[in-house]
Tab-separated table of C-alpha atoms in Angstrom:
chain	number	residue	atom	x	y	z
R	1	GLU	CA	-16.445	11.933	1.203
R	2	PHE	CA	-12.920	11.915	2.541
R	3	ALA	CA	-12.982	15.629	3.355
R	4	LEU	CA	-16.178	15.202	5.409
R	5	GLY	CA	-15.358	11.848	6.947
R	6	ARG	CA	-13.496	10.934	10.108
R	7	ASN	CA	-10.143	9.884	8.726
R	8	ASP	CA	-6.763	9.479	10.320
R	9	VAL	CA	-4.386	11.469	8.091
R	10	LEU	CA	-1.361	9.314	8.921
R	11	GLU	CA	-3.382	6.171	8.181
R	12	LEU	CA	-4.285	7.623	4.777
R	13	ILE	CA	-0.635	8.469	4.097
R	14	ASP	CA	0.376	4.901	4.937
R	15	ARG	CA	-2.212	3.468	2.533
R	16	MET	CA	-1.020	5.785	-0.226
R	17	PHE	CA	2.639	4.786	0.003
R	18	VAL	CA	4.597	2.342	-2.126
R	19	LYS	CA	7.776	1.070	-0.497
R	20	SER	CA	11.068	1.782	-2.224
R	21	PRO	CA	13.652	-1.013	-2.527
R	22	GLN	CA	16.400	1.570	-1.952
R	23	SER	CA	17.035	5.164	-1.043
R	24	ILE	CA	17.499	7.613	-3.911
R	25	GLU	CA	20.066	10.319	-3.334
R	26	ASP	CA	20.314	13.668	-5.126
R	27	LEU	CA	17.255	13.237	-7.345
R	28	GLY	CA	17.879	16.586	-9.010
R	29	SER	CA	21.000	15.240	-10.736
R	30	ALA	CA	19.256	12.139	-12.131
R	31	THR	CA	18.776	12.398	-15.897
R	32	ALA	CA	16.565	9.308	-15.927
R	33	ILE	CA	15.371	6.536	-13.626
R	34	THR	CA	14.203	3.066	-14.651
R	35	TYR	CA	11.806	1.261	-12.305
R	36	LEU	CA	10.907	-2.418	-12.389
R	37	LEU	CA	7.281	-2.770	-11.307
R	38	GLN	CA	5.697	-6.047	-10.191
R	39	PRO	CA	1.879	-6.025	-10.432
R	40	GLU	CA	-0.005	-7.978	-7.800
R	41	LYS	CA	-1.276	-11.377	-8.922
R	42	GLY	CA	-4.289	-11.081	-11.201
R	43	VAL	CA	-3.973	-7.306	-11.611
R	44	ASN	CA	-3.865	-5.844	-15.126
R	45	LEU	CA	-1.751	-2.814	-14.267
R	46	VAL	CA	-1.817	-0.114	-16.948
R	47	ILE	CA	0.908	2.541	-16.780
R	48	PRO	CA	0.618	5.335	-19.373
R	49	SER	CA	3.518	6.287	-21.636
R	50	THR	CA	4.031	10.037	-22.001
R	51	HIS	CA	6.685	12.390	-23.403
R	52	ASP	CA	8.897	11.720	-20.384
R	53	GLN	CA	7.698	8.287	-19.294
R	54	THR	CA	8.031	5.020	-21.217
R	55	ALA	CA	6.369	1.818	-19.991
R	56	GLU	CA	7.213	-1.608	-21.445
R	57	ARG	CA	5.542	-4.818	-20.315
R	58	ARG	CA	7.919	-7.774	-20.059
R	59	PRO	CA	6.986	-11.373	-20.944
R	60	ASP	CA	6.950	-12.260	-17.230
R	61	GLY	CA	4.309	-9.594	-16.545
R	62	ARG	CA	6.613	-7.072	-14.941
R	63	ILE	CA	6.697	-3.510	-16.237
R	64	SER	CA	9.914	-1.650	-17.018
R	65	LEU	CA	9.208	2.035	-16.547
R	66	THR	CA	11.722	4.731	-17.526
R	67	ILE	CA	11.224	8.342	-16.438
R	68	LYS	CA	13.311	10.884	-18.358
R	69	PRO	CA	12.145	14.445	-17.648
R	70	ALA	CA	12.033	16.698	-20.700
R	71	GLN	CA	14.590	19.490	-20.551
R	72	VAL	CA	12.820	22.476	-22.123
R	73	THR	CA	13.689	25.868	-20.647
R	74	THR	CA	12.691	28.246	-23.445
R	75	GLY	CA	10.415	28.371	-26.448
R	76	GLY	CA	6.807	27.806	-27.396
R	77	ALA	CA	4.043	30.025	-28.708
R	78	LEU	CA	2.306	32.107	-26.053
R	79	PRO	CA	-0.628	31.787	-26.158
R	80	TYR	CA	-1.198	28.516	-28.006
R	81	LYS	CA	-3.245	29.158	-31.176
R	82	GLY	CA	-3.037	25.786	-32.894
R	83	HIS	CA	-5.793	23.411	-33.928
R	84	ASP	CA	-4.697	20.163	-32.268
R	85	ALA	CA	-7.843	18.898	-30.517
R	86	HIS	CA	-5.916	17.436	-27.575
R	87	LEU	CA	-3.997	20.660	-26.947
R	88	ARG	CA	-7.064	22.862	-27.465
R	89	GLU	CA	-8.908	20.855	-24.817
R	90	ALA	CA	-5.972	21.440	-22.448
R	91	VAL	CA	-6.462	25.225	-22.542
R	92	GLN	CA	-10.195	25.153	-21.835
R	93	PRO	CA	-11.694	25.950	-18.408
R	94	THR	CA	-13.262	23.115	-16.413
R	95	ARG	CA	-15.195	22.962	-13.172
R	96	PHE	CA	-11.974	22.524	-11.167
R	97	LEU	CA	-9.655	24.510	-13.453
R	98	GLN	CA	-11.658	27.731	-13.831
R	99	SER	CA	-9.158	29.436	-16.108
R	100	ASP	CA	-11.765	31.924	-17.337
R	101	ASP	CA	-12.470	33.266	-13.834
R	102	LYS	CA	-11.313	36.878	-13.510
R	103	ARG	CA	-9.350	36.088	-10.339
R	104	ILE	CA	-7.469	33.298	-12.085
R	105	VAL	CA	-6.848	35.484	-15.148
R	106	GLU	CA	-5.425	38.280	-13.000
R	107	LEU	CA	-3.133	35.943	-11.058
R	108	ALA	CA	-1.909	34.436	-14.333
R	109	ARG	CA	-1.085	37.909	-15.602
R	110	GLN	CA	0.877	38.644	-12.429
R	111	ALA	CA	2.711	35.318	-12.567
R	112	VAL	CA	3.671	35.460	-16.258
R	113	GLY	CA	4.772	39.102	-16.258
R	114	ASP	CA	6.799	39.942	-19.358
R	115	ALA	CA	7.592	36.337	-20.332
R	116	LYS	CA	7.643	35.988	-24.116
R	117	ASP	CA	7.405	32.216	-24.546
R	118	ALA	CA	5.429	29.327	-23.039
R	119	ALA	CA	8.362	27.594	-21.352
R	120	GLU	CA	9.458	30.670	-19.434
R	121	ALA	CA	5.846	31.538	-18.552
R	122	ALA	CA	5.185	28.023	-17.225
R	123	ARG	CA	8.280	28.138	-15.006
R	124	ARG	CA	7.217	31.527	-13.677
R	125	ILE	CA	3.749	30.182	-12.871
R	126	GLU	CA	5.266	27.199	-11.041
R	127	ALA	CA	7.408	29.530	-8.902
R	128	PHE	CA	4.458	31.876	-8.313
R	129	VAL	CA	2.166	29.108	-7.025
R	130	ALA	CA	4.966	27.719	-4.843
R	131	LYS	CA	4.930	31.016	-2.952
R	132	TYR	CA	1.226	31.849	-3.260
R	133	ILE	CA	-0.062	28.879	-1.238
R	134	ASP	CA	1.255	29.772	2.194
R	135	ASN	CA	-0.803	27.417	4.379
R	136	LYS	CA	0.319	23.900	3.546
R	137	GLY	CA	-1.426	20.888	5.034
R	138	LEU	CA	-3.673	17.880	4.483
R	139	SER	CA	-6.834	19.390	5.987
R	140	VAL	CA	-8.348	20.279	2.580
R	141	GLY	CA	-10.090	17.328	0.896
R	142	TYR	CA	-9.886	18.593	-2.693
R	143	ALA	CA	-10.354	22.213	-3.744
R	144	SER	CA	-10.891	23.841	-7.118
R	145	ALA	CA	-8.492	26.473	-8.427
R	146	VAL	CA	-10.810	29.338	-7.471
R	147	GLU	CA	-11.167	27.969	-3.941
R	148	VAL	CA	-7.380	27.810	-3.663
R	149	VAL	CA	-7.108	31.422	-4.815
R	150	GLU	CA	-9.415	32.412	-1.956
R	151	SER	CA	-7.970	30.206	0.807
R	152	ARG	CA	-4.287	30.063	-0.224
R	153	GLN	CA	-4.070	26.684	1.492
R	154	GLY	CA	-3.881	23.007	0.636
R	155	ASP	CA	-1.642	20.100	-0.262
R	156	CYS	CA	-0.256	18.779	-3.544
R	157	SER	CA	-3.624	18.606	-5.312
R	158	GLU	CA	-4.323	22.280	-4.586
R	159	PHE	CA	-0.867	23.281	-5.862
R	160	ALA	CA	-1.512	21.198	-8.999
R	161	VAL	CA	-4.963	22.530	-9.880
R	162	LEU	CA	-3.953	26.160	-9.335
R	163	THR	CA	-0.807	25.745	-11.456
R	164	ALA	CA	-2.799	24.104	-14.257
R	165	ALA	CA	-5.529	26.755	-14.146
R	166	LEU	CA	-3.010	29.607	-14.314
R	167	CYS	CA	-1.242	27.952	-17.241
R	168	ARG	CA	-4.533	27.592	-19.112
R	169	ALA	CA	-5.469	31.192	-18.344
R	170	ALA	CA	-2.155	32.247	-19.898
R	171	GLY	CA	-2.851	30.158	-23.000
R	172	ILE	CA	-0.515	27.263	-22.136
R	173	PRO	CA	-1.986	23.751	-22.554
R	174	ALA	CA	-1.882	22.122	-19.120
R	175	GLN	CA	-3.105	18.997	-17.345
R	176	VAL	CA	-3.082	17.636	-13.814
R	177	ALA	CA	-1.045	14.462	-13.393
R	178	VAL	CA	-1.597	12.019	-10.542
R	179	GLY	CA	0.653	9.210	-9.432
R	180	VAL	CA	3.385	8.700	-6.870
R	181	ALA	CA	6.543	10.642	-6.083
R	182	TYR	CA	9.593	9.676	-4.080
R	183	VAL	CA	10.052	11.248	-0.673
R	184	LYS	CA	12.945	10.581	1.671
R	185	GLU	CA	10.856	11.075	4.779
R	186	PHE	CA	7.209	11.928	5.356
R	187	GLY	CA	5.272	10.886	8.446
R	188	GLY	CA	8.082	8.502	9.336
R	189	LEU	CA	7.928	6.777	5.940
R	190	GLU	CA	10.312	6.619	2.979
R	191	GLY	CA	9.140	5.667	-0.474
R	192	PHE	CA	6.658	6.758	-3.118
R	193	GLY	CA	3.613	8.620	-1.881
R	194	GLY	CA	0.411	9.503	-3.679
R	195	HIS	CA	0.932	12.858	-5.331
R	196	ALA	CA	-0.433	15.337	-7.879
R	197	TRP	CA	1.454	17.779	-10.079
R	198	THR	CA	1.036	19.630	-13.382
R	199	ARG	CA	2.048	19.031	-16.996
R	200	ALA	CA	2.434	21.939	-19.422
R	201	TYR	CA	2.936	21.808	-23.197
R	202	VAL	CA	5.752	24.127	-24.252
R	203	GLY	CA	8.435	24.550	-26.898
R	204	GLY	CA	6.287	24.150	-29.999
R	205	ASP	CA	5.363	26.564	-32.745
R	206	GLU	CA	1.953	28.291	-32.985
R	207	GLN	CA	0.454	25.044	-34.270
R	208	GLY	CA	1.991	23.054	-31.423
R	209	ARG	CA	4.469	21.242	-33.655
R	210	GLY	CA	7.736	20.226	-32.006
R	211	GLY	CA	6.625	20.889	-28.440
R	212	GLN	CA	6.860	18.690	-25.349
R	213	TRP	CA	4.968	18.154	-22.134
R	214	ILE	CA	7.078	19.159	-19.137
R	215	GLY	CA	6.411	18.491	-15.465
R	216	LEU	CA	5.747	21.318	-13.022
R	217	ASP	CA	5.568	20.602	-9.295
R	218	ALA	CA	4.856	23.757	-7.327
R	219	ALA	CA	4.298	21.737	-4.144
R	220	PHE	CA	7.808	20.279	-4.211
R	221	LYS	CA	9.290	23.616	-5.259
R	222	SER	CA	7.540	25.179	-2.277
R	223	GLY	CA	9.269	22.603	-0.069
R	224	HIS	CA	12.676	23.472	-1.571
R	225	ARG	CA	12.959	20.150	-3.412
R	226	GLY	CA	13.287	21.793	-6.811
R	227	GLY	CA	10.055	20.703	-8.478
R	228	TYR	CA	9.374	17.890	-10.921
R	229	ASP	CA	12.051	15.205	-11.301
R	230	ALA	CA	12.555	11.570	-12.281
R	231	GLY	CA	11.170	10.500	-8.908
R	232	HIS	CA	7.622	11.069	-10.222
R	233	ILE	CA	5.663	8.108	-11.622
R	234	THR	CA	2.547	9.131	-13.569
R	235	LEU	CA	-0.490	6.875	-13.205
R	236	ALA	CA	-3.023	9.141	-14.939
R	237	VAL	CA	-3.439	12.616	-16.451
R	238	GLY	CA	-6.588	14.668	-16.741
R	239	ASN	CA	-8.407	17.923	-16.156
R	240	GLY	CA	-8.048	18.089	-12.408
R	241	GLU	CA	-11.129	16.100	-11.458
R	242	PRO	CA	-10.941	14.764	-7.874
R	243	GLY	CA	-12.016	11.352	-9.079
R	244	ASP	CA	-8.664	11.004	-10.878
R	245	PHE	CA	-6.794	11.457	-7.602
R	246	PHE	CA	-8.849	9.064	-5.543
R	247	ASN	CA	-8.994	6.444	-8.301
R	248	MET	CA	-5.200	6.652	-8.337
R	249	ALA	CA	-5.169	5.969	-4.596
R	250	THR	CA	-6.951	2.650	-5.136
R	251	ALA	CA	-4.227	1.586	-7.592
R	252	LEU	CA	-1.433	1.943	-5.055
R	253	GLY	CA	-1.962	-1.500	-3.564
R	254	GLN	CA	-1.768	-3.132	-6.978
R	255	PHE	CA	1.986	-3.118	-7.567
R	256	GLN	CA	5.379	-3.123	-5.925
R	257	ILE	CA	8.631	-1.533	-7.017
R	258	GLU	CA	11.268	-4.287	-7.180
R	259	LYS	CA	14.284	-2.435	-8.561
R	260	ILE	CA	15.472	1.106	-9.287
R	261	ASP	CA	18.238	2.082	-11.704
R	262	VAL	CA	19.304	5.747	-11.537
R	263	GLN	CA	21.123	7.308	-14.491
R	264	ARG	CA	23.153	10.493	-14.107
R	265	ALA	CA	24.983	12.709	-16.584
R	266	GLY	CA	28.584	11.727	-17.235
């Protein structure tokens, strides 16, 4: 509906922003960030806890949310051959992540190259997609991975679905995450904007034991930000369905960020 409707892009961006109580400098050096979230009155805000995100509800109703990105650079069976139902689902093709399409399979082969483990392969895919989509903009409503292969254009959601589809084609469990990510300036705004990125499961053995979900953000890497960091707040994860993204957008008016505590090494 949004793609076909008459919508002011800047108005949409404004609606999908959460104000930040402070500027965050040098996000790449942050080992973790803790956010204090204040839900709007009467809202039962549910924030998922993941491998790199821990949410704790306080007695006063506020939510303390700590983002600590997993640091996994090598390791993990490639392809995944385990029997964990959750991980097996995350390597299957879907209507928006067509990882069995021959065009997706071929691009995955090009992206992975001679990588021997899942972590290295996932990083290569992230870098590949960052360069592959060469027409960046908000004109695409929501495209599937195959459509992105053909058009080579889109915004964060297109980067996310293509990255996830290539990971799955290579045998790496992957999901699309939606939420908000910090941006210093976009459309004259500073704060946390609606965003989509990818999660990949790496570092485990052939059965998936001992692995972790890591964040991949080809859109930010394409913009020379460096990729996924502690400035990303996950609101939902899934199989790349557009409903996840637009349902996330409706949640953005349901909370405010009251405080930010940035932790750095040393």
